mmCIF file of C-alpha atoms and ligand atoms in Angstrom:
data_model
loop_
_atom_site.group_PDB
_atom_site.id
_atom_site.type_symbol
_atom_site.label_atom_id
_atom_site.label_comp_id
_atom_site.label_asym_id
_atom_site.label_seq_id
_atom_site.Cartn_x
_atom_site.Cartn_y
_atom_site.Cartn_z
ATOM 1 C CA MET S 1 14.625 -10.076 16.599
ATOM 2 C CA GLU S 2 12.668 -13.025 15.112
ATOM 3 C CA GLN S 3 10.839 -11.616 12.091
ATOM 4 C CA SER S 4 9.642 -14.671 10.144
ATOM 5 C CA HIS S 5 6.197 -14.546 11.744
ATOM 6 C CA LEU S 6 5.444 -11.079 10.427
ATOM 7 C CA ASN S 7 2.516 -10.541 8.073
ATOM 8 C CA ILE S 8 2.884 -7.606 5.714
ATOM 9 C CA GLY S 9 -0.066 -6.578 3.518
ATOM 10 C CA ILE S 10 0.568 -5.094 0.098
ATOM 11 C CA ILE S 11 -2.559 -2.986 -0.437
ATOM 12 C CA LEU S 12 -3.639 -2.204 -3.993
ATOM 13 C CA GLY S 13 -5.112 1.273 -3.757
ATOM 14 C CA SER S 14 -7.119 1.505 -6.988
ATOM 15 C CA THR S 15 -10.083 -0.427 -8.338
ATOM 16 C CA ARG S 16 -11.035 1.254 -11.616
ATOM 17 C CA GLU S 17 -11.401 -0.797 -14.789
ATOM 18 C CA GLY S 18 -8.048 -0.788 -16.588
ATOM 19 C CA ARG S 19 -6.090 0.020 -13.417
ATOM 20 C CA VAL S 20 -2.374 -0.709 -13.344
ATOM 21 C CA SER S 21 -2.033 -1.326 -9.600
ATOM 22 C CA PRO S 22 -2.166 -5.171 -9.931
ATOM 23 C CA GLN S 23 0.970 -5.067 -12.110
ATOM 24 C CA VAL S 24 2.798 -2.969 -9.530
ATOM 25 C CA GLY S 25 1.548 -5.175 -6.696
ATOM 26 C CA ALA S 26 2.648 -8.397 -8.418
ATOM 27 C CA TRP S 27 6.125 -6.952 -8.998
ATOM 28 C CA LEU S 28 6.411 -5.884 -5.360
ATOM 29 C CA LYS S 29 5.155 -9.231 -4.088
ATOM 30 C CA GLU S 30 7.752 -11.100 -6.131
ATOM 31 C CA LEU S 31 10.577 -8.884 -4.861
ATOM 32 C CA ALA S 32 9.270 -9.110 -1.299
ATOM 33 C CA ASP S 33 8.788 -12.883 -1.343
ATOM 34 C CA GLY S 34 12.386 -13.265 -2.520
ATOM 35 C CA ARG S 35 13.603 -11.719 0.738
ATOM 36 C CA GLY S 36 12.219 -14.496 2.970
ATOM 37 C CA ASP S 37 11.865 -12.151 5.954
ATOM 38 C CA ALA S 38 8.060 -12.012 6.312
ATOM 39 C CA GLU S 39 4.817 -13.351 4.886
ATOM 40 C CA TYR S 40 3.703 -10.885 2.244
ATOM 41 C CA HIS S 41 0.015 -10.793 1.283
ATOM 42 C CA LEU S 42 -1.627 -8.991 -1.615
ATOM 43 C CA ILE S 43 -4.705 -7.153 -0.360
ATOM 44 C CA ASP S 44 -6.763 -5.996 -3.326
ATOM 45 C CA LEU S 45 -9.443 -3.391 -2.619
ATOM 46 C CA ALA S 46 -11.363 -4.803 -5.577
ATOM 47 C CA ASP S 47 -12.003 -7.921 -3.463
ATOM 48 C CA TYR S 48 -13.799 -5.807 -0.846
ATOM 49 C CA PRO S 49 -16.966 -4.167 -2.225
ATOM 50 C CA LEU S 50 -17.009 -1.582 0.553
ATOM 51 C CA PRO S 51 -19.854 0.914 0.954
ATOM 52 C CA PHE S 52 -19.110 4.575 1.456
ATOM 53 C CA LEU S 53 -18.585 5.335 5.109
ATOM 54 C CA GLY S 54 -21.934 5.982 6.781
ATOM 55 C CA HIS S 55 -24.024 4.334 4.066
ATOM 56 C CA SER S 56 -25.933 1.182 4.884
ATOM 57 C CA GLY S 57 -25.103 -2.245 3.433
ATOM 58 C CA GLY S 58 -21.829 -3.981 2.882
ATOM 59 C CA GLU S 59 -21.420 -4.962 6.537
ATOM 60 C CA ASP S 60 -19.810 -8.298 5.584
ATOM 61 C CA ALA S 61 -17.316 -6.572 3.328
ATOM 62 C CA ILE S 62 -16.447 -4.097 6.069
ATOM 63 C CA GLN S 63 -15.946 -6.954 8.534
ATOM 64 C CA ASN S 64 -13.765 -8.872 6.076
ATOM 65 C CA TRP S 65 -11.761 -5.750 5.341
ATOM 66 C CA ALA S 66 -11.248 -4.970 9.028
ATOM 67 C CA ALA S 67 -10.210 -8.568 9.684
ATOM 68 C CA ALA S 68 -7.724 -8.517 6.795
ATOM 69 C CA ILE S 69 -6.130 -5.320 8.127
ATOM 70 C CA GLY S 70 -6.219 -6.626 11.687
ATOM 71 C CA ARG S 71 -4.234 -9.756 10.718
ATOM 72 C CA MET S 72 -1.354 -7.697 9.353
ATOM 73 C CA ASP S 73 1.671 -6.396 11.242
ATOM 74 C CA GLY S 74 2.625 -3.880 8.595
ATOM 75 C CA PHE S 75 1.702 -2.610 5.159
ATOM 76 C CA VAL S 76 2.941 -1.452 1.809
ATOM 77 C CA PHE S 77 0.477 0.921 0.178
ATOM 78 C CA VAL S 78 0.483 0.884 -3.616
ATOM 79 C CA THR S 79 -1.049 4.208 -4.507
ATOM 80 C CA ALA S 80 -1.719 6.013 -7.743
ATOM 81 C CA GLU S 81 -2.057 9.778 -7.831
ATOM 82 C CA TYR S 82 -5.631 10.947 -8.415
ATOM 83 C CA ASN S 83 -5.973 14.747 -8.527
ATOM 84 C CA HIS S 84 -2.819 15.186 -6.462
ATOM 85 C CA SER S 85 -3.994 12.757 -3.780
ATOM 86 C CA ILE S 86 -4.834 9.105 -3.220
ATOM 87 C CA SER S 87 -7.890 7.521 -4.833
ATOM 88 C CA GLY S 88 -11.307 7.949 -3.256
ATOM 89 C CA VAL S 89 -11.663 4.189 -2.800
ATOM 90 C CA LEU S 90 -8.418 3.989 -0.851
ATOM 91 C CA LYS S 91 -9.348 6.919 1.396
ATOM 92 C CA ASN S 92 -12.767 5.405 2.053
ATOM 93 C CA ALA S 93 -11.247 1.993 2.831
ATOM 94 C CA ILE S 94 -8.773 3.589 5.231
ATOM 95 C CA ASP S 95 -11.565 5.568 6.944
ATOM 96 C CA LEU S 96 -13.764 2.489 7.427
ATOM 97 C CA VAL S 97 -11.293 0.896 9.856
ATOM 98 C CA ARG S 98 -9.631 2.508 12.829
ATOM 99 C CA ASP S 99 -8.095 0.414 15.610
ATOM 100 C CA GLU S 100 -6.811 -2.246 13.195
ATOM 101 C CA TRP S 101 -4.296 0.215 11.732
ATOM 102 C CA GLY S 102 -2.759 1.437 14.939
ATOM 103 C CA ASN S 103 0.839 0.857 16.033
ATOM 104 C CA LYS S 104 1.858 -0.738 12.755
ATOM 105 C CA ALA S 105 4.402 0.269 10.126
ATOM 106 C CA ALA S 106 3.900 1.138 6.480
ATOM 107 C CA GLY S 107 5.836 1.806 3.328
ATOM 108 C CA ILE S 108 4.462 3.631 0.298
ATOM 109 C CA VAL S 109 5.014 2.860 -3.361
ATOM 110 C CA SER S 110 3.422 5.487 -5.569
ATOM 111 C CA TYR S 111 3.067 6.165 -9.266
ATOM 112 C CA GLY S 112 1.957 9.033 -11.425
ATOM 113 C CA SER S 113 3.318 11.717 -13.729
ATOM 114 C CA THR S 114 5.634 12.900 -10.944
ATOM 115 C CA GLY S 115 6.012 9.483 -9.358
ATOM 116 C CA GLY S 116 2.810 9.923 -7.376
ATOM 117 C CA ALA S 117 4.758 12.038 -4.882
ATOM 118 C CA ARG S 118 1.829 14.315 -4.013
ATOM 119 C CA ALA S 119 -0.468 11.358 -3.343
ATOM 120 C CA ALA S 120 2.175 9.760 -1.148
ATOM 121 C CA GLU S 121 2.602 12.924 0.912
ATOM 122 C CA HIS S 122 -1.173 13.119 1.477
ATOM 123 C CA LEU S 123 -1.145 9.467 2.504
ATOM 124 C CA ARG S 124 1.565 10.156 5.084
ATOM 125 C CA GLY S 125 -0.672 12.735 6.747
ATOM 126 C CA ILE S 126 -3.579 10.302 6.859
ATOM 127 C CA LEU S 127 -1.421 7.507 8.283
ATOM 128 C CA GLY S 128 -0.118 9.802 11.000
ATOM 129 C CA GLU S 129 -3.662 10.306 12.271
ATOM 130 C CA LEU S 130 -4.085 6.517 12.509
ATOM 131 C CA ASN S 131 -0.830 5.869 14.393
ATOM 132 C CA VAL S 132 0.733 4.133 11.428
ATOM 133 C CA ALA S 133 4.498 4.679 11.278
ATOM 134 C CA ASP S 134 5.377 5.386 7.648
ATOM 135 C CA VAL S 135 8.983 4.805 6.639
ATOM 136 C CA ARG S 136 11.096 7.355 4.784
ATOM 137 C CA ILE S 137 12.264 5.349 1.776
ATOM 138 C CA HIS S 138 9.611 5.685 -0.869
ATOM 139 C CA PRO S 139 9.888 4.136 -4.344
ATOM 140 C CA THR S 140 8.307 6.504 -6.875
ATOM 141 C CA LEU S 141 7.318 5.097 -10.255
ATOM 142 C CA SER S 142 6.935 7.350 -13.263
ATOM 143 C CA LEU S 143 4.035 6.893 -15.655
ATOM 144 C CA PHE S 144 6.400 8.170 -18.386
ATOM 145 C CA THR S 145 9.441 5.964 -17.846
ATOM 146 C CA ASP S 146 8.269 2.949 -15.822
ATOM 147 C CA PHE S 147 5.194 2.212 -17.928
ATOM 148 C CA GLU S 148 4.864 1.625 -21.644
ATOM 149 C CA SER S 149 2.028 3.722 -23.081
ATOM 150 C CA PHE S 150 1.035 4.484 -19.452
ATOM 151 C CA ARG S 151 -0.399 0.970 -19.196
ATOM 152 C CA THR S 152 2.236 -1.753 -19.253
ATOM 153 C CA PHE S 153 4.498 -1.765 -16.237
ATOM 154 C CA LYS S 154 8.208 -1.965 -17.141
ATOM 155 C CA PRO S 155 9.993 -0.776 -14.007
ATOM 156 C CA ALA S 156 13.531 0.551 -14.188
ATOM 157 C CA GLU S 157 16.083 -1.615 -12.413
ATOM 158 C CA LEU S 158 17.017 1.229 -10.058
ATOM 159 C CA HIS S 159 13.753 0.797 -8.130
ATOM 160 C CA HIS S 160 14.841 -2.581 -6.708
ATOM 161 C CA LYS S 161 17.275 -0.915 -4.323
ATOM 162 C CA ASN S 162 14.592 1.468 -3.050
ATOM 163 C CA VAL S 163 12.017 -1.300 -2.657
ATOM 164 C CA ASN S 164 14.457 -3.326 -0.586
ATOM 165 C CA GLY S 165 15.434 -0.310 1.495
ATOM 166 C CA MET S 166 11.766 0.458 2.135
ATOM 167 C CA LEU S 167 11.003 -3.168 3.062
ATOM 168 C CA ASP S 168 14.040 -3.377 5.380
ATOM 169 C CA GLN S 169 12.544 -0.547 7.385
ATOM 170 C CA VAL S 170 8.927 -1.762 7.213
ATOM 171 C CA VAL S 171 9.967 -5.203 8.500
ATOM 172 C CA ALA S 172 12.150 -3.773 11.277
ATOM 173 C CA TRP S 173 9.475 -1.336 12.451
ATOM 174 C CA SER S 174 6.687 -3.927 12.124
ATOM 175 C CA ALA S 175 8.633 -6.262 14.404
ATOM 176 C CA ALA S 176 9.336 -3.483 16.887
ATOM 177 C CA LEU S 177 5.754 -2.196 16.962
ATOM 178 C CA LYS S 178 4.363 -5.698 17.397
ATOM 179 C CA THR S 179 5.921 -5.728 20.853
ATOM 180 C CA ILE S 180 3.743 -2.832 22.045
ATOM 181 C CA ARG S 181 0.414 -4.149 20.739
ATOM 182 C CA ALA S 182 -1.732 -6.127 23.148
HETATM 183 C C1 FMN X 201 -9.465 10.788 -11.673
HETATM 184 C C2 FMN X 201 -8.010 10.742 -12.044
HETATM 185 C C3 FMN X 201 -7.189 11.779 -11.625
HETATM 186 C C4 FMN X 201 -5.817 11.746 -11.923
HETATM 187 N N1 FMN X 201 -5.019 12.729 -11.439
HETATM 188 C C5 FMN X 201 -3.680 12.646 -11.582
HETATM 189 C C6 FMN X 201 -2.821 13.590 -10.962
HETATM 190 O O1 FMN X 201 -3.242 14.518 -10.296
HETATM 191 N N2 FMN X 201 -1.483 13.422 -11.093
HETATM 192 C C7 FMN X 201 -0.952 12.375 -11.811
HETATM 193 O O2 FMN X 201 0.261 12.270 -11.874
HETATM 194 N N3 FMN X 201 -1.755 11.469 -12.425
HETATM 195 C C8 FMN X 201 -3.092 11.574 -12.326
HETATM 196 N N4 FMN X 201 -3.915 10.640 -12.909
HETATM 197 C C9 FMN X 201 -3.305 9.579 -13.702
HETATM 198 C C10 FMN X 201 -3.178 8.328 -12.864
HETATM 199 O O3 FMN X 201 -2.111 8.441 -11.933
HETATM 200 C C11 FMN X 201 -2.962 7.113 -13.751
HETATM 201 O O4 FMN X 201 -4.091 6.995 -14.618
HETATM 202 C C12 FMN X 201 -2.779 5.833 -12.986
HETATM 203 O O5 FMN X 201 -2.591 4.764 -13.883
HETATM 204 C C13 FMN X 201 -4.000 5.551 -12.124
HETATM 205 O O6 FMN X 201 -3.798 4.402 -11.356
HETATM 206 P P1 FMN X 201 -4.609 3.051 -11.650
HETATM 207 O O7 FMN X 201 -4.301 2.701 -13.108
HETATM 208 O O8 FMN X 201 -4.043 2.032 -10.722
HETATM 209 O O9 FMN X 201 -6.042 3.361 -11.449
HETATM 210 C C14 FMN X 201 -5.275 10.661 -12.668
HETATM 211 C C15 FMN X 201 -6.128 9.627 -13.083
HETATM 212 C C16 FMN X 201 -7.467 9.647 -12.777
HETATM 213 C C17 FMN X 201 -8.343 8.517 -13.203
#
C-alpha cells in the first residue's frame, strides 16, 4: 500500500515550565524522519492555548487544534506520568476534539519512574473511547536511566528498536484506517 502520503502527528503531552517532552519529541521526530515512510509533524500542546472544556474563550485555539488533529492520519503520543495518569492538559486537549480522532491509529511513548506505564495504560482506555487504534509496541523511557538528573534526555540505544517497531505498526494501521474514512 502507498504510504508516503501519510501524516503522522507526534503530540507533546506536557506544557509545564521545565518540561522534558520537547527533548523526547525531537528524538522521536529524528528517528521517524529517517524512515522516509510518512510525513511526521511535531504537535506541541504549548502552541495551543486551549481553554478548559466548557469554559468560554479560546475558540480560535480550539479550531486550530481540531484542524491540526483532523489533518493527521495517525499519532504518536508522548506522555509523561502525572499521578499515575496522563497530564491534565493532554486529557483536556483530547476531550476538546471528537470526530477528528476517529478511525486513526496511535502509538504511545511514555516516561516516568516506571517508564510512564500507568499513564500509557490510562491513555489506551481514553483512545478506545475515541475509536483510535493504539498499537501494542510501546517504548517506555525511565526517568532514572534515560534522563540525566531527571532533566537531560539520554535515551538508551535499546529504545530505537521499539520506536521502529511501534512506528511500523502505526504507519501500517494509519494507511489501512485511511481507507475507511470518508
Ligand atoms: C504533578 C506531577 C505528578 C507526577 N506524578 C508522577 C507519577 O505518578 N509517576 C511518575 O513516575 N512520575 C510522576 N511525576 C514525575 C514526572 O513524570 C516527571 O516530572 C516528568 O518529567 C514530567 O514530564 P514533563 O517534564 O514533560 O512535564 C509527576 C510530576 C508531576 C509534575
